[in-house]
């Protein structure tokens, strides 16, 4: 069990754009360096990449929710 | 009816500026804020404040219904929209007026008209403001293109009439070039868009960005001279000056007088800015657009003219006549503003929200710092990164640059990264000091590593 944390405060997005599906769905394999979401901070979008490999379990926060630095964004198994 | 209770529908440094201006006029201030902004300086300074919604701007600062409802509930009789957010929303201006409050800006119809590129260009042309010369419509055939180009003037940009997004744009510097390029452009346009029609427009190369500050009361209008804002990164201004030393007196007079003509022609009310491209080699200027709001960089104009533009816009939008005539407005010395953003300029301008540590604000004659910071304030990550603006006024441009350098050395904003190192490097750059730059200058300068070199004391 591992999780991915936000490096910065901001707004967390599951999807690359509102019309597209989320970066990851439960059961998806996650490789090191895979993008799992975006954090918008001061109108800049920062890609959140996994530093570990595993299987995607779930997003820990809602899409478009405000997050703090260090908040868990997603869980991996 | 003069405004007595002003609702401020914005956030950040401009709201502090508006509250100061309103307080100076004896007006009661009501500050709107989102759930993420409960601690902001303007909330502490305002007489009253009201939460208008969650952090997301779409549900607070950009929400017309919520803003108007909050202003009405607070018994406001005027609404200042600041800049950005709803400042240039005709729907907001209309809703404010329909709710019986004075909108501190032009009418919804004027915002709509000047916000439409084609309509704004037509209004400008009708008032005698020069626009980028171009073909009236589509041009077919090489001979027709050559005839139009002779009228428009070289260098000329050849575009596909049906296209967009820069596809197939060519720049011809003379007729021989044009006769070679037009058939290629035509063939490419036909292949790409199924239409070989061309559009020609003068190519303004390495232009300066010059803008004119105007103010109107719905009948009369005046100008407060020009600003020079060519130092830009990603179309965002980073360093602004008043006046533009690249203009001679004759060009300046023509620029400012035609801007006033346009403001009068549209019965402009409030503060506005006409933006131009300026070609220093030919001394020609071309209107690009009008901003129907107070701008971030208005303080440089206030410094050289000794006027309070925010107070004046509040007064005229409350129904008063302009408090000055054109002959009352003179300019003295030179002013420079730099934008301090919560970004790390040495790390690709990465945003840097956080908690403000120790603050040391430069003070003295000719120094002004417009900001919304206090020690211990947590800068929220949800909005833009502008923290404040450092403004200096000197006897001339060289003096203003020297004062800016000194003020930047004195300024300390603890706890976060800011763009101050960029401004220090710009202030000591030879091209900046020589006033030799244009809108395409800063990005290549950054890409070439000049900032890193300068920040390391000249070591690469």
CSV table of C-alpha atoms in Angstrom, one decimal, chain B:
chain,number,residue,atom,x,y,z
B,1,UNK,CA,-25.9,60.2,-7.2
B,2,UNK,CA,-22.5,60.0,-5.6
B,3,UNK,CA,-21.5,56.5,-4.4
B,4,UNK,CA,-21.7,56.3,-0.6
B,5,UNK,CA,-21.4,52.5,-0.1
B,6,UNK,CA,-19.0,50.8,-2.4
B,7,UNK,CA,-19.0,47.0,-2.9
B,8,UNK,CA,-15.6,45.7,-4.1
B,9,UNK,CA,-16.0,42.6,-6.3
B,10,UNK,CA,-12.4,41.5,-6.6
B,11,UNK,CA,-9.5,40.3,-4.5
B,12,UNK,CA,-5.8,40.8,-4.0
B,13,UNK,CA,-3.7,44.0,-4.2
B,14,UNK,CA,-6.2,46.0,-6.3
B,15,UNK,CA,-8.8,45.7,-3.6
B,16,UNK,CA,-6.5,47.3,-1.1
B,17,UNK,CA,-5.9,50.1,-3.6
B,18,UNK,CA,-9.6,50.6,-4.1
B,19,UNK,CA,-10.4,50.6,-0.4
B,20,UNK,CA,-7.7,53.3,0.2
B,21,UNK,CA,-9.2,55.4,-2.6
B,22,UNK,CA,-12.7,55.1,-1.4
B,23,UNK,CA,-11.8,55.8,2.2
B,24,UNK,CA,-10.1,59.0,1.0
B,25,UNK,CA,-13.4,60.0,-0.5
B,26,UNK,CA,-15.4,59.2,2.7
B,27,UNK,CA,-17.1,56.2,1.1
B,28,UNK,CA,-18.0,53.1,3.2
B,29,UNK,CA,-16.4,50.0,1.7
B,30,UNK,CA,-17.8,46.5,1.5
B,31,UNK,CA,-15.3,43.8,0.5
B,32,UNK,CA,-16.4,40.6,-1.2
B,33,UNK,CA,-14.3,37.5,-0.5
B,34,UNK,CA,-14.2,33.8,-1.2
B,35,UNK,CA,-13.8,31.2,1.6
B,36,UNK,CA,-10.1,31.0,0.7
B,37,UNK,CA,-9.7,34.8,1.2
B,38,UNK,CA,-11.2,35.4,4.6
B,39,UNK,CA,-7.8,36.5,5.9
B,40,UNK,CA,-6.9,38.8,3.1
B,41,UNK,CA,-5.7,42.3,3.9
B,42,UNK,CA,-8.7,44.1,2.1
B,43,UNK,CA,-11.1,42.2,4.4
B,44,UNK,CA,-9.3,43.5,7.4
B,45,UNK,CA,-9.3,47.1,6.0
B,46,UNK,CA,-12.8,47.3,4.7
B,47,UNK,CA,-15.7,48.7,6.8
B,48,UNK,CA,-17.7,45.6,6.0
B,49,UNK,CA,-17.0,42.3,4.3
B,50,UNK,CA,-19.1,39.5,2.9
B,51,UNK,CA,-18.3,35.9,1.8
B,52,UNK,CA,-19.6,35.3,-1.7
B,53,UNK,CA,-18.7,31.6,-2.2
B,54,UNK,CA,-16.1,28.9,-2.2
B,55,UNK,CA,-12.5,29.2,-3.3
B,56,UNK,CA,-13.1,28.3,-6.9
B,57,UNK,CA,-13.5,31.6,-8.8
B,58,UNK,CA,-16.3,30.2,-10.9
B,59,UNK,CA,-18.4,30.0,-7.7
B,60,UNK,CA,-17.3,33.3,-6.2
B,61,UNK,CA,-15.4,36.1,-8.0
B,62,UNK,CA,-16.7,35.1,-11.4
B,63,UNK,CA,-20.3,34.5,-10.3
B,64,UNK,CA,-22.5,37.4,-11.5
B,65,UNK,CA,-25.6,36.3,-9.6
B,66,UNK,CA,-23.8,35.8,-6.3
B,67,UNK,CA,-21.9,39.0,-6.6
B,68,UNK,CA,-24.9,41.1,-7.4
B,69,UNK,CA,-27.0,39.4,-4.6
B,70,UNK,CA,-24.2,40.1,-2.1
B,71,UNK,CA,-23.9,43.7,-3.1
B,72,UNK,CA,-27.7,44.2,-3.0
B,73,UNK,CA,-27.9,42.6,0.4
B,74,UNK,CA,-25.1,44.8,1.7
B,75,UNK,CA,-27.1,47.9,0.5
B,76,UNK,CA,-24.3,49.0,-1.7
B,77,UNK,CA,-25.0,51.8,-4.2
B,78,UNK,CA,-21.8,51.3,-6.2
B,79,UNK,CA,-19.8,48.3,-7.4
B,80,UNK,CA,-16.0,48.4,-8.2
B,81,UNK,CA,-15.0,45.4,-10.3
B,82,UNK,CA,-11.2,45.9,-10.1
B,83,UNK,CA,-9.4,44.2,-13.0
B,84,UNK,CA,-9.7,40.6,-14.2
B,85,UNK,CA,-12.6,38.5,-13.0
B,86,UNK,CA,-15.9,40.3,-13.9
B,87,UNK,CA,-14.3,43.7,-14.7
B,88,UNK,CA,-15.0,43.5,-18.4
B,89,UNK,CA,-18.2,41.3,-18.3
B,90,UNK,CA,-21.1,43.1,-20.0
B,91,UNK,CA,-23.4,40.7,-18.1
B,92,UNK,CA,-22.1,41.9,-14.8
B,93,UNK,CA,-22.2,45.6,-15.6
B,94,UNK,CA,-25.8,45.2,-16.9
B,95,UNK,CA,-26.9,43.2,-13.8
B,96,UNK,CA,-25.3,45.8,-11.4
B,97,UNK,CA,-27.1,48.6,-13.3
B,98,UNK,CA,-30.4,46.8,-13.3
B,99,UNK,CA,-30.1,46.2,-9.6
B,100,UNK,CA,-30.0,50.0,-9.2
B,101,UNK,CA,-26.3,50.3,-8.3
B,102,UNK,CA,-23.6,52.4,-10.1
B,103,UNK,CA,-21.0,50.2,-11.9
B,104,UNK,CA,-17.5,51.7,-11.6
B,105,UNK,CA,-16.7,51.4,-15.3
B,106,UNK,CA,-18.4,52.1,-18.7
B,107,UNK,CA,-21.9,50.9,-19.6
B,108,UNK,CA,-22.5,47.3,-20.5
B,109,UNK,CA,-23.0,48.3,-24.1
B,110,UNK,CA,-19.6,50.1,-24.3
B,111,UNK,CA,-17.8,47.0,-22.7
B,112,UNK,CA,-19.5,44.8,-25.2
B,113,UNK,CA,-18.6,47.0,-28.2
B,114,UNK,CA,-15.0,47.6,-27.2
B,115,UNK,CA,-14.6,43.9,-26.3
B,116,UNK,CA,-15.5,42.9,-29.8
B,117,UNK,CA,-12.3,43.1,-32.0
B,118,UNK,CA,-14.1,44.0,-35.2
B,119,UNK,CA,-16.4,46.6,-33.6
B,120,UNK,CA,-13.5,48.1,-31.6
B,121,UNK,CA,-11.5,48.4,-34.8
B,122,UNK,CA,-14.3,50.1,-36.6
B,123,UNK,CA,-14.9,52.5,-33.7
B,124,UNK,CA,-11.2,53.3,-33.6
B,125,UNK,CA,-11.0,53.9,-37.4
B,126,UNK,CA,-14.1,56.1,-37.2
B,127,UNK,CA,-12.4,58.2,-34.5
B,128,UNK,CA,-9.2,58.6,-36.5
B,129,UNK,CA,-7.2,56.1,-34.5
B,130,UNK,CA,-4.7,54.3,-36.7
B,131,UNK,CA,-5.2,50.5,-36.9
B,132,UNK,CA,-3.0,47.9,-38.5
B,133,UNK,CA,-3.5,48.5,-42.2
B,134,UNK,CA,-4.8,45.5,-44.1
B,135,UNK,CA,-6.9,44.4,-47.0
B,136,UNK,CA,-10.6,45.3,-46.7
B,137,UNK,CA,-11.5,41.6,-47.2
B,138,UNK,CA,-10.2,38.6,-49.2
B,139,UNK,CA,-7.8,39.2,-52.0
B,140,UNK,CA,-7.7,36.9,-55.1
B,141,UNK,CA,-4.8,36.7,-57.5
B,142,UNK,CA,-1.2,37.9,-57.4
B,143,UNK,CA,-1.8,41.3,-59.1
B,144,UNK,CA,-4.6,42.2,-56.7
B,145,UNK,CA,-2.3,41.2,-53.8
B,146,UNK,CA,0.5,43.4,-55.1
B,147,UNK,CA,-1.9,46.4,-55.5
B,148,UNK,CA,-3.2,45.9,-51.9
B,149,UNK,CA,0.3,45.5,-50.6
B,150,UNK,CA,1.4,48.8,-52.2
B,151,UNK,CA,-1.4,50.5,-50.3
B,152,UNK,CA,-0.9,48.7,-47.0
B,153,UNK,CA,2.9,49.1,-47.0
B,154,UNK,CA,5.7,46.6,-46.6
B,155,UNK,CA,6.7,44.4,-44.9
B,156,UNK,CA,3.3,42.7,-45.4
B,157,UNK,CA,1.9,39.6,-43.8
B,158,UNK,CA,0.2,37.2,-46.2
B,159,UNK,CA,-2.4,34.9,-44.6
B,160,UNK,CA,-5.1,32.5,-45.8
B,161,UNK,CA,-8.5,34.4,-45.6
B,162,UNK,CA,-10.2,31.2,-44.6
B,163,UNK,CA,-7.6,30.0,-42.2
B,164,UNK,CA,-6.4,30.7,-38.7
B,165,UNK,CA,-3.8,29.7,-36.2
B,166,UNK,CA,-0.9,31.0,-38.2
B,167,UNK,CA,-1.0,28.4,-40.9
B,168,UNK,CA,0.7,29.5,-44.0
B,169,UNK,CA,1.6,33.0,-42.9
B,170,UNK,CA,4.4,34.6,-44.9
B,171,UNK,CA,6.1,37.9,-44.6
B,172,UNK,CA,7.0,39.7,-47.8
B,173,UNK,CA,9.4,42.6,-47.5
B,174,UNK,CA,9.0,43.9,-51.1
B,175,UNK,CA,6.9,43.3,-54.3
B,176,UNK,CA,9.3,40.7,-55.7
B,177,UNK,CA,9.0,38.7,-52.5
B,178,UNK,CA,5.2,39.1,-52.6
B,179,UNK,CA,4.9,37.9,-56.2
B,180,UNK,CA,6.9,34.8,-55.3
B,181,UNK,CA,5.1,34.1,-52.0
B,182,UNK,CA,1.5,34.9,-52.9
B,183,UNK,CA,1.0,32.0,-55.3
B,184,UNK,CA,2.6,29.6,-52.7
B,185,UNK,CA,0.3,31.0,-50.0
B,186,UNK,CA,-2.7,30.7,-52.4
B,187,UNK,CA,-1.9,27.1,-53.2
B,188,UNK,CA,-1.3,26.2,-49.6
B,189,UNK,CA,-4.6,28.0,-48.5
B,190,UNK,CA,-6.5,26.1,-51.3
B,191,UNK,CA,-5.0,22.8,-50.1
B,192,UNK,CA,-5.6,23.4,-46.4
B,193,UNK,CA,-8.9,25.2,-46.4
B,194,UNK,CA,-10.3,24.5,-49.9
B,195,UNK,CA,-10.2,28.3,-50.5
B,196,UNK,CA,-7.3,30.1,-52.1
B,197,UNK,CA,-8.4,33.5,-50.9
B,198,UNK,CA,-5.7,35.6,-49.1
B,199,UNK,CA,-5.7,38.3,-46.5
B,200,UNK,CA,-3.0,40.9,-46.3
B,201,UNK,CA,-1.9,43.0,-43.3
B,202,UNK,CA,1.1,45.1,-42.5
B,203,UNK,CA,3.7,43.1,-40.5
B,204,UNK,CA,4.7,45.2,-37.5
B,205,UNK,CA,8.0,43.6,-36.6
B,206,UNK,CA,9.7,43.9,-33.1
B,207,UNK,CA,7.0,46.3,-32.0
B,208,UNK,CA,6.8,48.2,-28.8
B,209,UNK,CA,3.7,47.9,-26.6
B,210,UNK,CA,2.5,51.4,-25.9
B,211,UNK,CA,-0.8,52.3,-24.2
B,212,UNK,CA,-2.7,55.5,-23.4
B,213,UNK,CA,-4.6,56.0,-20.2
B,214,UNK,CA,-7.9,57.8,-20.7
B,215,UNK,CA,-10.8,58.8,-18.4
B,216,UNK,CA,-14.3,59.9,-19.3
B,217,UNK,CA,-17.4,61.1,-17.6
B,218,UNK,CA,-19.8,59.9,-20.3
B,219,UNK,CA,-19.5,63.2,-22.2
B,220,UNK,CA,-16.0,64.6,-21.9
B,221,UNK,CA,-12.8,62.6,-21.8
B,222,UNK,CA,-9.1,63.3,-21.1
B,223,UNK,CA,-5.9,61.4,-21.4
B,224,UNK,CA,-3.1,60.9,-18.8
B,225,UNK,CA,-0.4,60.3,-21.3
B,226,UNK,CA,1.1,57.0,-22.3
B,227,UNK,CA,2.8,53.9,-20.8
B,228,UNK,CA,5.5,51.7,-22.2
B,229,UNK,CA,4.8,48.0,-21.4
B,230,UNK,CA,7.0,46.0,-23.9
B,231,UNK,CA,8.8,43.8,-21.3
B,232,UNK,CA,6.5,40.8,-21.3
B,233,UNK,CA,6.7,37.1,-20.6
B,234,UNK,CA,3.9,34.9,-22.0
B,235,UNK,CA,2.0,38.0,-22.9
B,236,UNK,CA,2.1,39.1,-19.3
B,237,UNK,CA,3.6,42.5,-18.6
B,238,UNK,CA,6.4,42.3,-16.0
B,239,UNK,CA,7.9,45.9,-16.0
B,240,UNK,CA,6.0,49.0,-17.0
B,241,UNK,CA,7.0,52.6,-17.5
B,242,UNK,CA,5.5,56.1,-17.9
B,243,UNK,CA,6.2,57.7,-20.2
B,244,UNK,CA,7.5,56.1,-23.3
B,245,UNK,CA,10.8,57.7,-24.1
B,246,UNK,CA,10.8,56.2,-27.6
B,247,UNK,CA,8.1,58.6,-28.6
B,248,UNK,CA,8.8,62.1,-29.9
B,249,UNK,CA,6.5,64.9,-28.8
B,250,UNK,CA,4.6,65.0,-32.1
B,251,UNK,CA,3.9,61.3,-32.1
B,252,UNK,CA,2.9,61.4,-28.4
B,253,UNK,CA,0.5,64.2,-29.0
B,254,UNK,CA,-1.1,62.4,-32.0
B,255,UNK,CA,-1.3,59.1,-30.0
B,256,UNK,CA,-3.0,60.7,-27.0
B,257,UNK,CA,-5.3,63.1,-28.9
B,258,UNK,CA,-6.7,60.3,-31.0
B,259,UNK,CA,-7.2,58.1,-27.9
B,260,UNK,CA,-9.3,60.9,-26.4
B,261,UNK,CA,-11.2,61.2,-29.7
B,262,UNK,CA,-12.2,57.6,-29.5
B,263,UNK,CA,-13.2,57.9,-25.8
B,264,UNK,CA,-15.4,60.8,-26.6
B,265,UNK,CA,-16.9,59.1,-29.7
B,266,UNK,CA,-18.1,56.2,-27.5
B,267,UNK,CA,-19.3,58.4,-24.6
B,268,UNK,CA,-16.8,56.7,-22.4
B,269,UNK,CA,-17.3,56.7,-18.6
B,270,UNK,CA,-14.6,55.6,-16.1
B,271,UNK,CA,-10.9,54.6,-16.6
B,272,UNK,CA,-9.8,53.0,-19.8
B,273,UNK,CA,-6.7,52.1,-21.8
B,274,UNK,CA,-6.1,52.0,-25.5
B,275,UNK,CA,-3.3,49.6,-26.4
B,276,UNK,CA,-1.1,50.0,-29.4
B,277,UNK,CA,1.7,48.4,-31.3
B,278,UNK,CA,4.4,51.0,-32.0
B,279,UNK,CA,7.0,50.6,-34.8
B,280,UNK,CA,10.0,52.8,-33.7
B,281,UNK,CA,11.6,52.6,-37.1
B,282,UNK,CA,8.7,54.3,-38.9
B,283,UNK,CA,7.2,56.0,-35.8
B,284,UNK,CA,3.8,54.5,-36.7
B,285,UNK,CA,1.4,53.3,-34.0
B,286,UNK,CA,-1.5,50.9,-34.5
B,287,UNK,CA,-4.5,50.4,-32.2
B,288,UNK,CA,-4.9,46.8,-31.1
B,289,UNK,CA,-7.5,46.9,-28.4
B,290,UNK,CA,-9.2,48.8,-25.6
B,291,UNK,CA,-9.3,47.7,-22.0
B,292,UNK,CA,-12.4,49.0,-20.2
B,293,UNK,CA,-11.1,48.8,-16.7
B,294,UNK,CA,-8.4,50.2,-14.4
B,295,UNK,CA,-5.2,48.4,-15.2
B,296,UNK,CA,-2.5,46.8,-13.0
B,297,UNK,CA,0.0,49.3,-14.1
B,298,UNK,CA,-2.0,52.5,-13.5
B,299,UNK,CA,0.3,53.6,-10.6
B,300,UNK,CA,3.1,54.7,-13.0
B,301,UNK,CA,0.6,57.1,-14.6
B,302,UNK,CA,-0.4,58.4,-11.2
B,303,UNK,CA,3.2,59.0,-10.3
B,304,UNK,CA,4.0,61.2,-13.3
B,305,UNK,CA,0.7,63.0,-13.4
B,306,UNK,CA,0.1,63.4,-9.6
B,307,UNK,CA,-3.5,62.2,-10.0
B,308,UNK,CA,-5.5,59.5,-8.2
B,309,UNK,CA,-7.1,57.6,-11.1
B,310,UNK,CA,-9.1,55.2,-8.9
B,311,UNK,CA,-10.7,58.1,-7.0
B,312,UNK,CA,-11.5,59.8,-10.2
B,313,UNK,CA,-13.1,56.8,-11.7
B,314,UNK,CA,-15.3,56.3,-8.6
B,315,UNK,CA,-16.4,59.9,-8.8
B,316,UNK,CA,-17.3,60.0,-12.5
B,317,UNK,CA,-19.1,56.7,-12.2
B,318,UNK,CA,-21.1,58.1,-9.3
B,319,UNK,CA,-22.3,60.8,-11.8
B,320,UNK,CA,-19.8,63.6,-11.3
B,321,UNK,CA,-18.1,65.5,-14.1
B,322,UNK,CA,-14.4,65.0,-14.6
B,323,UNK,CA,-12.6,67.0,-11.9
B,324,UNK,CA,-9.9,68.2,-14.4
B,325,UNK,CA,-9.5,69.5,-17.9
B,326,UNK,CA,-6.8,68.3,-20.3
B,327,UNK,CA,-4.7,71.4,-19.6
B,328,UNK,CA,-4.6,70.5,-15.9
B,329,UNK,CA,-2.9,67.2,-16.6
B,330,UNK,CA,0.9,67.5,-16.9
B,331,UNK,CA,3.6,65.0,-16.6
B,332,UNK,CA,6.8,65.2,-14.5
B,333,UNK,CA,9.8,62.9,-14.5
B,334,UNK,CA,9.7,59.1,-15.2
B,335,UNK,CA,8.0,56.2,-13.3
B,336,UNK,CA,8.7,52.5,-13.4
B,337,UNK,CA,6.6,49.6,-12.0
B,338,UNK,CA,7.7,46.0,-11.5
B,339,UNK,CA,5.3,43.2,-10.8
B,340,UNK,CA,6.3,41.0,-7.9
B,341,UNK,CA,4.8,37.6,-8.4
B,342,UNK,CA,4.9,34.6,-6.1
B,343,UNK,CA,7.1,32.6,-8.6
B,344,UNK,CA,10.6,31.4,-8.7
B,345,UNK,CA,12.2,33.1,-11.7
B,346,UNK,CA,15.2,30.8,-11.5
B,347,UNK,CA,13.0,27.7,-11.6
B,348,UNK,CA,11.0,28.4,-14.8
B,349,UNK,CA,8.7,30.8,-12.8
B,350,UNK,CA,7.3,27.9,-10.7
B,351,UNK,CA,4.4,29.3,-8.6
B,352,UNK,CA,5.3,29.7,-4.9
B,353,UNK,CA,2.3,30.1,-2.6
B,354,UNK,CA,3.1,30.0,1.1
B,355,UNK,CA,3.3,31.9,4.3
B,356,UNK,CA,4.7,35.4,4.2
B,357,UNK,CA,7.6,35.8,6.6
B,358,UNK,CA,9.4,39.0,7.6
B,359,UNK,CA,8.5,42.0,5.4
B,360,UNK,CA,10.8,44.9,4.7
B,361,UNK,CA,9.1,47.5,2.5
B,362,UNK,CA,11.2,50.2,1.0
B,363,UNK,CA,10.1,53.7,1.8
B,364,UNK,CA,10.9,57.2,0.8
B,365,UNK,CA,10.3,60.0,-1.6
B,366,UNK,CA,9.1,58.6,-5.0
B,367,UNK,CA,8.7,55.0,-3.8
B,368,UNK,CA,5.4,53.2,-3.6
B,369,UNK,CA,4.5,49.6,-2.9
B,370,UNK,CA,1.0,48.5,-3.8
B,371,UNK,CA,0.4,45.0,-2.3
B,372,UNK,CA,-1.8,42.9,-0.1
B,373,UNK,CA,0.8,41.3,2.2
B,374,UNK,CA,1.3,41.1,5.9
B,375,UNK,CA,3.6,39.0,8.0
B,376,UNK,CA,2.0,35.6,8.6
B,377,UNK,CA,-0.4,35.8,5.7
B,378,UNK,CA,-0.9,32.6,3.8
B,379,UNK,CA,-1.1,33.2,0.1
B,380,UNK,CA,-3.8,31.0,-1.3
B,381,UNK,CA,-2.9,28.9,-4.4
B,382,UNK,CA,-6.2,29.4,-6.1
B,383,UNK,CA,-5.7,32.7,-7.8
B,384,UNK,CA,-3.0,34.5,-9.8
B,385,UNK,CA,0.5,35.0,-8.4
B,386,UNK,CA,0.6,38.8,-8.3
B,387,UNK,CA,1.7,39.9,-4.8
B,388,UNK,CA,2.3,43.5,-5.4
B,389,UNK,CA,3.9,46.2,-7.4
B,390,UNK,CA,6.9,48.2,-6.6
B,391,UNK,CA,6.7,51.7,-8.2
B,392,UNK,CA,9.4,54.4,-8.3
B,393,UNK,CA,9.4,57.9,-9.6
B,394,UNK,CA,12.6,59.6,-10.8
B,395,UNK,CA,13.6,62.8,-12.4
B,396,UNK,CA,14.3,61.0,-15.7
B,397,UNK,CA,14.5,57.4,-16.9
B,398,UNK,CA,18.0,56.7,-15.7
B,399,UNK,CA,17.2,58.1,-12.3
B,400,UNK,CA,14.1,56.0,-12.1
B,401,UNK,CA,16.1,52.8,-12.9
B,402,UNK,CA,18.7,53.7,-10.3
B,403,UNK,CA,15.9,54.2,-7.7
B,404,UNK,CA,14.2,50.9,-8.7
B,405,UNK,CA,17.5,49.1,-8.2
B,406,UNK,CA,18.0,50.6,-4.8
B,407,UNK,CA,14.3,49.9,-3.8
B,408,UNK,CA,14.6,46.3,-4.9
B,409,UNK,CA,17.7,45.9,-2.8
B,410,UNK,CA,15.8,47.2,0.2
B,411,UNK,CA,12.7,45.1,-0.4
B,412,UNK,CA,12.5,41.8,1.5
B,413,UNK,CA,9.6,39.4,1.3
B,414,UNK,CA,10.4,36.5,3.6
B,415,UNK,CA,9.1,32.9,3.4
B,416,UNK,CA,8.4,32.8,-0.3
B,417,UNK,CA,10.0,33.1,-3.7
B,418,UNK,CA,9.3,36.2,-5.8
B,419,UNK,CA,10.2,37.6,-9.1
B,420,UNK,CA,12.4,40.3,-7.5
B,421,UNK,CA,15.6,38.7,-8.9
B,422,UNK,CA,14.3,39.1,-12.4
B,423,UNK,CA,13.7,42.8,-11.9
B,424,UNK,CA,17.1,43.3,-10.3
B,425,UNK,CA,18.7,41.7,-13.4
B,426,UNK,CA,16.6,43.7,-15.8
B,427,UNK,CA,17.5,47.0,-14.0
B,428,UNK,CA,21.2,46.3,-14.5
B,429,UNK,CA,20.8,45.0,-18.1
B,430,UNK,CA,22.5,47.2,-20.8
B,431,UNK,CA,19.6,46.9,-23.2
B,432,UNK,CA,17.0,47.8,-20.6
B,433,UNK,CA,19.1,50.8,-19.5
B,434,UNK,CA,19.5,51.9,-23.1
B,435,UNK,CA,15.7,51.6,-23.6
B,436,UNK,CA,16.3,49.1,-26.5
B,437,UNK,CA,13.8,46.4,-26.3
B,438,UNK,CA,10.4,45.3,-27.7
B,439,UNK,CA,7.6,42.8,-27.0
B,440,UNK,CA,9.7,39.9,-28.3
B,441,UNK,CA,12.8,40.8,-26.3
B,442,UNK,CA,12.4,39.3,-22.8
B,443,UNK,CA,11.6,35.7,-23.6
B,444,UNK,CA,14.8,35.1,-25.8
B,445,UNK,CA,16.7,37.0,-23.1
B,446,UNK,CA,15.5,34.5,-20.5
B,447,UNK,CA,16.0,31.5,-22.8
B,448,UNK,CA,19.6,32.6,-23.3
B,449,UNK,CA,20.2,32.3,-19.6
B,450,UNK,CA,20.8,36.0,-18.9
B,451,UNK,CA,18.9,35.8,-15.6
B,452,UNK,CA,20.9,33.0,-14.2
B,453,UNK,CA,24.1,34.7,-15.2
B,454,UNK,CA,23.0,38.0,-13.7
B,455,UNK,CA,21.8,36.4,-10.5
B,456,UNK,CA,25.1,34.6,-10.1
B,457,UNK,CA,27.0,37.9,-10.2
B,458,UNK,CA,28.1,37.5,-13.8
B,459,UNK,CA,29.2,33.9,-13.5
B,460,UNK,CA,27.7,31.4,-15.9
